[in-house]
Short mmCIF file of C-alpha atoms in Angstrom, two decimals:
data_model
loop_
_atom_site.label_atom_id
_atom_site.label_comp_id
_atom_site.label_asym_id
_atom_site.label_seq_id
_atom_site.Cartn_x
_atom_site.Cartn_y
_atom_site.Cartn_z
CA MET A 1 22.40 -97.88 24.51
CA LEU A 2 20.54 -96.42 27.47
CA VAL A 3 17.78 -95.20 24.94
CA LEU A 4 17.47 -98.63 23.08
CA ASN A 5 17.19 -100.29 26.44
CA PHE A 6 14.72 -97.80 27.60
CA LEU A 7 12.48 -98.34 24.58
CA ARG A 8 12.67 -102.14 24.86
CA TYR A 9 12.11 -102.44 28.45
CA PRO A 10 10.76 -99.22 29.83
CA LYS A 11 9.43 -100.59 33.09
CA ARG A 12 12.71 -102.23 34.10
CA LEU A 13 14.72 -99.01 33.32
CA ILE A 14 12.52 -96.72 35.21
CA ASN A 15 12.56 -99.20 38.24
CA GLU A 16 16.36 -99.25 38.13
CA LEU A 17 16.63 -95.29 38.24
CA LEU A 18 18.03 -93.97 41.47
CA ILE A 19 17.24 -90.96 43.40
CA GLY A 20 20.10 -89.06 41.87
CA ASP A 21 19.07 -89.94 38.42
CA TRP A 22 15.51 -88.66 39.04
CA LEU A 23 17.05 -85.31 40.31
CA ILE A 24 19.01 -84.99 37.18
CA ILE A 25 16.11 -85.56 34.98
CA ILE A 26 13.79 -83.10 36.93
CA LEU A 27 16.50 -80.46 37.02
CA SER A 28 17.08 -80.78 33.35
CA LEU A 29 13.45 -80.39 32.65
CA VAL A 30 13.11 -77.34 34.83
CA GLY A 31 16.27 -75.91 33.25
CA ILE A 32 15.01 -76.50 29.69
CA PHE A 33 11.58 -75.05 30.67
CA TYR A 34 13.50 -72.00 32.14
CA LEU A 35 15.64 -71.58 28.97
CA PHE A 36 12.54 -71.84 26.81
CA GLN A 37 10.69 -69.20 28.87
CA SER A 38 13.42 -66.77 29.02
CA LEU A 39 15.13 -67.12 25.56
CA TRP A 40 12.18 -67.99 23.39
CA THR A 41 9.02 -66.14 24.65
CA ASN A 42 10.79 -62.96 25.79
CA GLU A 43 12.32 -62.43 22.55
CA HIS A 44 15.84 -61.58 23.60
CA ALA A 45 17.68 -59.86 21.00
CA ALA A 46 20.74 -61.27 19.26
CA ARG A 47 22.14 -58.23 17.62
CA VAL A 48 22.08 -54.44 17.51
CA GLN A 49 21.90 -52.40 14.47
CA ILE A 50 23.25 -48.94 14.64
CA SER A 51 22.20 -46.12 12.08
CA VAL A 52 24.15 -42.79 11.82
CA GLY A 53 22.30 -40.27 9.85
CA ASN A 54 20.67 -41.82 6.87
CA LYS A 55 22.92 -44.89 6.80
CA ILE A 56 22.87 -48.33 8.60
CA TYR A 57 26.39 -47.84 10.19
CA ALA A 58 26.85 -51.54 11.35
CA THR A 59 25.21 -54.50 12.87
CA TYR A 60 27.00 -56.08 15.96
CA SER A 61 26.36 -59.16 17.84
CA LEU A 62 25.15 -58.66 21.48
CA ASN A 63 27.22 -61.54 22.61
CA GLN A 64 30.31 -59.59 23.52
CA GLN A 65 31.48 -56.77 25.65
CA ARG A 66 32.71 -53.67 23.67
CA ASP A 67 32.26 -49.80 23.28
CA ILE A 68 31.62 -48.36 19.84
CA HIS A 69 32.62 -44.94 19.23
CA LEU A 70 30.60 -43.03 16.57
CA HIS A 71 30.58 -39.51 15.16
CA GLY A 72 27.09 -38.04 14.83
CA LYS A 73 25.83 -34.58 13.62
CA LEU A 74 26.82 -32.91 16.83
CA GLY A 75 29.87 -34.86 17.94
CA ASP A 76 31.33 -38.17 19.46
CA ALA A 77 29.02 -40.70 21.04
CA VAL A 78 29.64 -44.10 22.56
CA ILE A 79 27.36 -46.96 22.42
CA SER A 80 28.20 -50.02 24.71
CA ILE A 81 27.43 -53.52 24.34
CA SER A 82 27.41 -56.00 27.13
CA GLN A 83 26.19 -59.69 27.38
CA GLY A 84 22.98 -59.33 25.43
CA LYS A 85 22.25 -55.68 26.12
CA ALA A 86 23.12 -52.46 24.50
CA ARG A 87 22.86 -48.75 25.35
CA PHE A 88 23.88 -45.18 24.65
CA SER A 89 26.55 -44.52 27.30
CA GLN A 90 27.68 -41.19 26.14
CA SER A 91 26.23 -38.50 23.79
CA PRO A 92 26.90 -34.82 23.10
CA CYS A 93 23.32 -33.85 23.11
CA ASN A 94 21.78 -31.44 25.57
CA THR A 95 19.02 -33.50 26.70
CA GLN A 96 20.64 -37.09 26.98
CA TYR A 97 17.27 -38.66 26.56
CA CYS A 98 19.27 -41.32 24.57
CA VAL A 99 21.52 -42.16 27.61
CA HIS A 100 18.64 -42.10 30.05
CA GLN A 101 16.85 -44.92 27.91
CA GLY A 102 19.53 -47.30 29.66
CA TRP A 103 20.16 -50.83 28.80
CA LEU A 104 17.92 -52.38 26.03
CA SER A 105 17.86 -56.08 25.73
CA HIS A 106 14.75 -57.04 23.78
CA ALA A 107 14.22 -57.49 20.10
CA GLY A 108 12.33 -54.43 18.74
CA GLN A 109 13.61 -51.95 21.47
CA VAL A 110 14.92 -48.68 19.95
CA ALA A 111 16.86 -45.74 21.38
CA ILE A 112 17.05 -42.68 19.18
CA CYS A 113 19.32 -39.61 19.55
CA LEU A 114 17.44 -37.08 17.37
CA PRO A 115 19.93 -34.07 17.89
CA ASN A 116 22.88 -36.21 17.10
CA GLN A 117 21.12 -38.47 14.56
CA ILE A 118 22.33 -41.74 15.72
CA SER A 119 19.89 -44.57 16.56
CA LEU A 120 20.09 -48.13 17.64
CA GLU A 121 17.64 -50.93 17.37
CA LEU A 122 17.78 -54.48 18.72
CA LEU A 123 17.19 -57.18 16.31
CA GLY A 124 15.88 -60.56 17.03
CA GLU A 125 14.40 -63.65 15.13
CA ARG A 126 10.90 -62.04 14.95
CA LYS A 127 10.10 -58.43 14.63
CA LEU A 128 7.14 -57.39 16.85
CA TYR A 129 6.25 -54.53 14.50
CA ASP A 130 7.31 -52.96 11.18
CA SER A 131 7.82 -49.41 12.66
CA LEU A 132 7.39 -47.70 16.03
CA ASN A 133 4.91 -44.91 16.72
CA TYR A 134 6.95 -43.07 19.26
CA MET B 1 11.75 -88.44 -3.17
CA ARG B 2 10.27 -85.77 -5.61
CA TYR B 3 8.18 -84.42 -2.68
CA LEU B 4 11.01 -84.22 -0.39
CA LEU B 5 12.92 -82.26 -3.08
CA LEU B 6 9.79 -80.09 -3.66
CA PHE B 7 9.75 -79.49 0.26
CA PHE B 8 13.24 -78.54 0.39
CA THR B 9 12.98 -76.08 -2.48
CA PHE B 10 10.15 -74.43 -0.46
CA LEU B 11 12.40 -74.38 2.54
CA LEU B 12 15.07 -72.76 0.53
CA THR B 13 12.81 -69.96 -1.00
CA GLY B 14 12.08 -69.10 2.63
CA CYS B 15 15.74 -68.09 3.06
CA PHE B 16 15.68 -65.51 0.05
CA LYS B 17 15.31 -61.98 1.00
CA GLU B 18 11.79 -60.60 1.08
CA PRO B 19 10.98 -57.86 -1.32
CA LEU B 20 11.07 -55.06 1.48
CA TYR B 21 12.86 -51.88 1.23
CA HIS B 22 13.75 -49.89 4.16
CA SER B 23 15.25 -46.50 4.77
CA GLN B 24 15.57 -43.91 7.46
CA SER B 25 16.47 -40.36 7.58
CA TYR B 26 16.38 -37.19 9.67
CA VAL B 27 13.92 -34.54 8.43
CA PHE B 28 11.60 -32.24 10.29
CA GLY B 29 13.86 -32.59 13.17
CA THR B 30 12.80 -36.09 13.71
CA LEU B 31 13.31 -39.60 12.25
CA VAL B 32 11.65 -40.44 8.99
CA ASP B 33 11.31 -44.18 8.30
CA ILE B 34 10.04 -45.53 5.06
CA SER B 35 9.35 -49.15 4.20
CA ILE B 36 8.10 -50.13 0.79
CA TYR B 37 7.12 -53.78 -0.05
CA GLY B 38 6.88 -55.60 -3.37
CA GLU B 39 8.90 -53.27 -5.55
CA THR B 40 12.38 -53.79 -6.91
CA ASP B 41 15.16 -52.33 -4.69
CA GLU B 42 15.85 -49.77 -7.36
CA ARG B 43 12.39 -48.61 -7.82
CA ALA B 44 11.80 -48.55 -4.09
CA ARG B 45 14.96 -46.53 -3.54
CA LEU B 46 13.90 -44.05 -6.14
CA LEU B 47 10.27 -43.69 -4.54
CA ALA B 48 11.79 -43.18 -1.16
CA ASN B 49 14.18 -40.53 -2.41
CA ASN B 50 11.47 -38.74 -4.05
CA ILE B 51 9.48 -38.81 -0.99
CA LEU B 52 12.38 -37.52 1.14
CA ALA B 53 13.00 -34.74 -1.38
CA ASP B 54 9.34 -33.67 -0.86
CA PHE B 55 9.75 -33.67 2.77
CA GLN B 56 12.93 -31.61 2.65
CA ASN B 57 11.04 -29.04 0.44
CA LEU B 58 8.21 -28.97 2.92
CA HIS B 59 10.45 -28.60 5.83
CA LYS B 60 12.09 -25.44 4.02
CA GLN B 61 8.77 -24.19 3.31
CA LEU B 62 7.22 -24.44 6.75
CA HIS B 63 10.29 -24.02 9.22
CA ALA B 64 8.98 -21.94 12.04
CA TRP B 65 11.98 -20.55 13.61
CA LYS B 66 15.17 -20.89 11.55
CA PRO B 67 16.32 -19.35 8.26
CA VAL B 68 16.21 -22.39 5.86
CA SER B 69 19.26 -21.25 3.64
CA GLY B 70 21.72 -18.60 4.35
CA ASN B 71 19.61 -15.68 5.76
CA LYS B 72 16.53 -16.64 3.74
CA LEU B 73 13.42 -17.44 5.86
CA SER B 74 11.07 -20.19 5.03
CA GLU B 75 7.92 -19.13 3.38
CA LEU B 76 6.20 -19.32 6.57
CA GLY B 77 8.81 -17.53 8.28
CA GLU B 78 8.32 -14.68 5.91
CA LEU B 79 4.76 -14.53 6.58
CA ASN B 80 5.49 -14.48 10.43
CA ALA B 81 7.81 -11.69 9.87
CA ALA B 82 5.16 -9.84 7.97
CA ILE B 83 2.63 -10.45 10.66
CA SER B 84 4.54 -9.14 13.57
CA ALA B 85 5.59 -6.20 11.47
CA GLY B 86 2.06 -5.04 11.10
CA ASN B 87 -0.72 -5.48 8.53
CA ARG B 88 1.09 -5.95 5.50
CA ALA B 89 -0.38 -8.76 3.19
CA VAL B 90 2.01 -11.42 2.04
CA LYS B 91 1.80 -13.44 -1.18
CA VAL B 92 1.98 -17.02 -0.44
CA SER B 93 1.68 -20.35 -2.61
CA PRO B 94 -1.65 -21.96 -2.98
CA ALA B 95 -0.40 -24.99 -1.04
CA LEU B 96 0.46 -22.82 2.00
CA ALA B 97 -2.92 -20.96 1.85
CA ASN B 98 -4.74 -24.25 1.81
CA MET B 99 -2.89 -25.57 4.72
CA LEU B 100 -3.68 -22.51 6.74
CA LEU B 101 -7.37 -22.67 5.80
CA ASP B 102 -7.51 -26.26 6.77
CA ALA B 103 -5.63 -25.61 10.05
CA THR B 104 -8.04 -22.86 10.88
CA ASP B 105 -10.97 -24.95 10.35
CA LEU B 106 -9.33 -27.72 12.60
CA SER B 107 -8.51 -25.21 15.17
CA LEU B 108 -12.34 -24.05 15.41
CA LYS B 109 -13.25 -27.82 15.63
CA SER B 110 -10.93 -28.32 18.47
CA ASN B 111 -12.31 -25.25 20.35
CA GLY B 112 -8.87 -23.50 19.95
CA LEU B 113 -6.97 -26.46 21.65
CA PHE B 114 -5.19 -27.03 18.32
CA ASN B 115 -3.72 -23.67 17.88
CA PRO B 116 -0.89 -23.14 15.28
CA ALA B 117 -1.10 -19.42 15.90
CA ILE B 118 0.75 -19.65 19.40
CA GLY B 119 4.39 -19.67 18.11
CA HIS B 120 5.37 -17.05 20.42
CA LEU B 121 4.09 -18.96 23.43
CA ILE B 122 5.97 -21.95 22.19
CA SER B 123 9.19 -20.06 21.62
CA THR B 124 8.72 -18.50 25.27
CA TRP B 125 8.98 -22.13 26.65
CA GLY B 126 12.13 -22.64 24.70
CA PHE B 127 10.69 -25.25 22.31
CA GLN B 128 11.38 -23.52 19.03
CA ARG B 129 14.98 -24.71 19.02
CA ASP B 130 16.88 -27.72 17.59
CA GLU B 131 18.28 -28.39 21.10
CA PHE B 132 16.31 -27.22 23.82
CA SER B 133 17.10 -26.89 27.68
CA ALA B 134 15.27 -25.83 30.77
CA VAL B 135 14.07 -22.36 30.49
CA ASN B 136 13.18 -19.95 33.41
CA VAL B 137 9.29 -19.47 33.21
CA ASN B 138 8.47 -16.11 31.96
CA GLU B 139 5.25 -15.44 33.60
CA ALA B 140 4.86 -11.94 32.31
CA ALA B 141 5.50 -12.91 28.78
CA ILE B 142 2.97 -15.69 29.07
CA LYS B 143 0.46 -13.53 30.64
CA ASN B 144 0.81 -10.82 27.83
CA LEU B 145 0.48 -13.55 25.12
CA LEU B 146 -2.63 -15.14 26.80
CA HIS B 147 -4.18 -11.56 26.83
CA ALA B 148 -3.33 -11.00 23.20
CA GLN B 149 -5.19 -14.23 22.27
CA PRO B 150 -3.42 -14.95 19.02
CA ARG B 151 -5.95 -17.16 17.01
CA MET B 152 -6.03 -18.71 13.53
CA THR B 153 -9.22 -16.62 12.97
CA ASP B 154 -7.07 -13.63 13.01
CA LEU B 155 -5.84 -14.45 9.73
CA VAL B 156 -7.18 -13.03 6.65
CA ILE B 157 -6.74 -15.36 3.81
CA LYS B 158 -7.58 -13.94 0.42
CA ALA B 159 -6.92 -15.80 -2.76
CA ASP B 160 -3.18 -16.01 -2.44
CA ALA B 161 -2.42 -13.19 -0.08
CA ILE B 162 -2.62 -13.43 3.65
CA TYR B 163 -2.47 -10.77 6.60
CA SER B 164 -3.26 -10.88 10.27
CA THR B 165 -5.49 -8.61 12.27
CA ASN B 166 -3.45 -9.64 15.37
CA PRO B 167 0.31 -8.93 15.25
CA THR B 168 0.83 -11.54 18.13
CA VAL B 169 -0.04 -14.28 15.81
CA LYS B 170 3.16 -16.49 15.05
CA LEU B 171 2.36 -19.40 13.00
CA ASP B 172 3.95 -22.71 13.98
CA LEU B 173 2.57 -25.86 12.14
CA GLY B 174 4.68 -28.18 14.20
CA GLY B 175 1.27 -30.03 14.97
CA TYR B 176 0.12 -30.19 11.33
CA ALA B 177 3.34 -30.37 8.92
CA LYS B 178 4.16 -33.99 9.69
CA GLY B 179 0.68 -35.25 8.93
CA TYR B 180 0.37 -33.23 5.95
CA ALA B 181 3.72 -34.73 4.74
CA LEU B 182 2.20 -38.29 5.30
CA ASP B 183 -0.71 -37.45 3.03
CA ILE B 184 1.49 -36.04 0.33
CA ALA B 185 3.69 -39.12 0.43
CA ALA B 186 0.57 -41.51 0.36
CA SER B 187 -0.90 -39.64 -2.67
CA TYR B 188 2.54 -39.58 -4.44
CA LEU B 189 2.98 -43.46 -3.98
CA ARG B 190 -0.74 -44.08 -5.09
CA LYS B 191 0.03 -41.91 -8.30
CA GLU B 192 3.06 -44.10 -8.96
CA GLN B 193 1.00 -47.26 -8.30
CA ALA B 194 3.26 -48.37 -5.47
CA LYS B 195 0.58 -50.28 -3.57
CA ASN B 196 2.55 -51.36 -0.29
CA ALA B 197 4.23 -48.96 2.02
CA LEU B 198 4.53 -47.96 5.60
CA ILE B 199 5.78 -44.20 6.30
CA ASN B 200 6.60 -42.98 9.86
CA ILE B 201 7.47 -39.30 10.44
CA GLY B 202 8.46 -39.04 14.14
CA GLY B 203 5.48 -41.01 15.34
CA ASN B 204 2.91 -40.29 12.81
CA VAL B 205 2.45 -43.26 10.49
CA ILE B 206 0.39 -44.05 7.47
CA ALA B 207 0.01 -47.46 5.77
CA LEU B 208 -0.63 -48.27 2.14
CA GLY B 209 -1.59 -51.86 1.21
CA LYS B 210 0.07 -54.72 3.15
CA HIS B 211 3.44 -56.24 4.23
CA GLY B 212 3.33 -59.21 2.05
CA ASP B 213 0.29 -61.22 3.09
CA LYS B 214 0.03 -59.57 6.46
CA PRO B 215 -1.21 -56.10 7.29
CA TRP B 216 1.57 -53.72 8.37
CA ARG B 217 1.98 -53.77 12.13
CA VAL B 218 2.84 -50.58 14.16
CA GLY B 219 4.21 -50.47 17.73
CA ILE B 220 2.98 -47.79 20.10
CA GLN B 221 5.64 -46.39 22.19
CA HIS B 222 5.57 -46.84 26.04
CA PRO B 223 5.76 -43.27 27.47
CA ARG B 224 8.23 -44.17 30.24
CA ALA B 225 10.04 -47.32 29.01
CA PRO B 226 12.26 -47.82 25.86
CA THR B 227 9.95 -50.41 24.40
CA ALA B 228 6.47 -50.67 22.83
CA ILE B 229 3.46 -50.84 25.21
CA ALA B 230 1.05 -52.30 22.43
CA THR B 231 1.02 -53.11 18.81
CA LEU B 232 -1.58 -53.03 16.22
CA ASP B 233 -2.37 -53.69 12.59
CA LEU B 234 -2.63 -50.53 10.36
CA ALA B 235 -4.86 -51.33 7.30
CA ASP B 236 -4.72 -49.67 3.95
CA GLY B 237 -5.07 -45.96 4.06
CA TRP B 238 -5.15 -45.91 7.93
CA ALA B 239 -3.03 -43.40 9.95
CA ILE B 240 -1.90 -43.43 13.54
CA GLY B 241 -0.41 -40.66 15.59
CA THR B 242 1.02 -40.35 19.03
CA SER B 243 1.65 -37.19 20.98
CA GLY B 244 3.73 -37.61 24.05
CA ASP B 245 5.44 -35.76 26.85
CA TYR B 246 8.61 -37.76 26.44
CA GLN B 247 10.41 -36.79 23.13
CA ARG B 248 10.46 -32.84 23.70
CA TYR B 249 10.41 -31.94 27.26
CA PHE B 250 12.59 -30.47 29.98
CA MET B 251 12.56 -30.97 33.77
CA LEU B 252 12.69 -28.02 36.23
CA ASN B 253 12.50 -28.32 39.93
CA GLY B 254 11.13 -31.82 39.52
CA GLN B 255 8.43 -30.92 37.08
CA ARG B 256 8.12 -32.03 33.70
CA TYR B 257 7.35 -29.36 30.96
CA CYS B 258 6.44 -30.79 27.57
CA HIS B 259 6.15 -29.24 24.18
CA ILE B 260 2.50 -29.34 24.21
CA ILE B 261 1.09 -26.06 25.38
CA ASP B 262 -2.39 -25.53 26.64
CA PRO B 263 -3.43 -22.23 24.86
CA ARG B 264 -5.99 -21.46 27.65
CA THR B 265 -3.21 -21.43 30.27
CA GLY B 266 -0.19 -20.77 28.30
CA TYR B 267 1.58 -23.67 30.16
CA PRO B 268 2.52 -27.02 29.03
CA ALA B 269 -0.33 -29.63 29.46
CA GLN B 270 0.61 -31.64 32.40
CA GLN B 271 -2.17 -34.26 33.07
CA THR B 272 -1.21 -36.72 30.16
CA GLN B 273 1.79 -38.70 29.27
CA SER B 274 0.61 -39.70 25.80
CA VAL B 275 -2.29 -39.86 23.48
CA THR B 276 -2.62 -42.16 20.23
CA VAL B 277 -5.22 -41.62 17.71
CA LEU B 278 -5.90 -44.19 14.92
CA VAL B 279 -7.62 -42.51 11.92
CA PRO B 280 -9.53 -44.29 9.09
CA PRO B 281 -9.19 -43.23 5.49
CA GLN B 282 -11.02 -39.99 4.67
CA ALA B 283 -13.08 -38.90 1.71
CA SER B 284 -11.01 -37.04 -0.95
CA ASN B 285 -12.66 -33.65 -0.32
CA LYS B 286 -11.94 -33.92 3.42
CA THR B 287 -8.93 -33.37 5.58
CA GLN B 288 -6.81 -36.43 5.07
CA ALA B 289 -6.11 -39.23 7.48
CA GLY B 290 -2.33 -38.15 7.97
CA VAL B 291 -3.14 -34.56 9.04
CA LEU B 292 -5.79 -35.82 11.43
CA SER B 293 -3.35 -38.43 13.00
CA ASP B 294 -1.26 -35.34 13.66
CA VAL B 295 -3.75 -32.78 14.73
CA VAL B 296 -6.46 -34.71 16.79
CA SER B 297 -4.04 -36.07 19.32
CA LYS B 298 -3.20 -32.56 20.72
CA PRO B 299 -6.83 -31.43 21.91
CA ILE B 300 -7.26 -34.85 23.51
CA PHE B 301 -3.79 -34.54 25.26
CA ILE B 302 -4.72 -31.09 26.60
CA GLU B 303 -8.39 -31.67 27.55
CA THR B 304 -9.47 -32.68 31.22
CA ALA B 305 -10.35 -36.29 31.53
CA ALA B 306 -14.10 -35.65 31.39
CA ASN B 307 -13.83 -33.99 28.00
CA ARG B 308 -11.35 -36.24 26.03
CA ASN B 309 -14.36 -38.14 24.48
CA THR B 310 -15.92 -34.72 23.09
CA ALA B 311 -12.58 -33.68 21.75
CA ALA B 312 -12.06 -36.92 19.81
CA GLN B 313 -15.76 -36.91 18.67
CA ALA B 314 -15.64 -33.24 17.28
CA PHE B 315 -13.15 -34.91 14.64
CA GLY B 316 -15.04 -38.23 14.14
CA ILE B 317 -12.29 -40.02 15.63
CA GLU B 318 -13.52 -43.24 17.49
CA ASN B 319 -10.19 -45.29 18.07
CA PHE B 320 -7.96 -43.64 20.66
CA MET B 321 -5.74 -44.28 23.72
CA VAL B 322 -4.89 -42.06 26.57
CA ILE B 323 -2.15 -42.74 29.16
CA ASP B 324 -2.52 -40.04 31.76
CA ALA B 325 0.03 -38.53 34.11
CA GLN B 326 -0.57 -41.20 36.74
CA ALA B 327 0.19 -43.80 34.05
CA ALA B 328 -3.49 -44.94 34.04
CA ILE B 329 -4.41 -46.24 30.55
CA PHE B 330 -7.81 -45.44 28.93
CA VAL B 331 -8.79 -47.10 25.61
CA SER B 332 -11.95 -46.10 23.55
CA ALA B 333 -14.41 -49.00 23.20
CA LYS B 334 -13.64 -49.36 19.41
CA MET B 335 -9.84 -49.38 19.95
CA VAL B 336 -9.79 -52.03 22.62
CA ASN B 337 -10.12 -55.00 20.15
CA LYS B 338 -7.31 -53.52 17.82
CA LEU B 339 -4.69 -53.53 20.48
CA HIS B 340 -2.03 -56.33 21.21
CA TRP B 341 -0.58 -55.64 24.58
CA VAL B 342 3.13 -56.34 24.61
CA ASP B 343 2.87 -57.06 28.48
CA ALA B 344 -0.31 -59.23 28.65
CA GLY B 345 -0.92 -58.28 32.19
CA VAL B 346 -1.33 -54.52 31.61
CA LYS B 347 -4.30 -53.10 33.25
CA PHE B 348 -6.55 -50.47 31.29
CA SER B 349 -9.94 -48.87 31.36
CA THR B 350 -12.35 -49.02 28.51
CA LEU B 351 -13.92 -45.63 27.78
CA PRO B 352 -17.66 -45.87 27.26
#
């Protein structure tokens, strides 16, 4: 109804808007712009794909809170998922490079534990590249 | 209405899976990632499995420090054992003899900075292990090995038998084998007439054909963050290699010691975080792109800032990028236009 009125009498409706209405409109626009910036252009990841050895072990949504317990070549490792991020939180390897990588949140990011042969890759709508030259 | 239907049909075909096969496995102590485009899943799997079997065989042939099955040494291991025992000549396969001839040639071109004869130095630093940890720096051992000067030219390679005039030579093809494997895989796929593939062996990548209607795109690892620093398109037959101080290293007293040893000092190179080289296809009678992508990054990594250009030019390499220990980025003039920075605000200098 409001939309139809607006299309028919745009001037009248704009004149009738109160300061609160304007605030809501402006805040919504800012909100949309912010969401567009952070969710669209930064390529936040939606899922994490975990591989153990030569096999893709599973793909999980990042939109949850959970620990995944895995058994690699050396022993037990834990990958944690929390609100759009994923990381190695425990690994039996000597160097702990995988754990030091910390939280990953962008599509295309990878963490690889070579000694334990477990890797995780964040997946999004678009892949930045086909393979990583690490 | 008809056009609308046609439109939706096109929309639907977009949902079907593209003919891309992807596999990853662990060989050479690193991750091997194979993508094949435009083949049926069955055929792509067969091709990838054959490539992986070749890689496993190479790994068994060239492993530098571990018996490969039971107590049996690799072919290279047998040669190393004979070299340290004395002057006994060892029969080797023509493939290994050719690799060593090629590696000797490349070592000379690099002024000895690429030196696969310094296996003893590498093991002194603890990097000839699957899982390494900080070692106490053994200065006496390093001094002795520097004095002994193990070099590729100490090898006498005759027909199919090899011996060394210097018993301190210990061959480690860690900076050669992955690139060689790329070339083997590329020539196998060409022979099988598979036109489109991307093969990545622990940071050495070769491209065949394209990914559909687009070129293959490769991400270059940021040396200090779990993300790509830049991406670039890899055209048919091109290879790219990155050497970094972040995949094999240990920290000792706040100092980083990486696996790339400067043969002049006997110590890990410390003025560089990573070097990426981009290599065009080579003539069939020359060292192939894969090997060059593996080898050439090492002398550039080790060289001082003033000599990096010369180190690259010695191999005819025009496209390279260096990130030094202070995280300053240097890109060769030719490479600048090929890179797409992930963070558009990144600062870099162009090398003349």
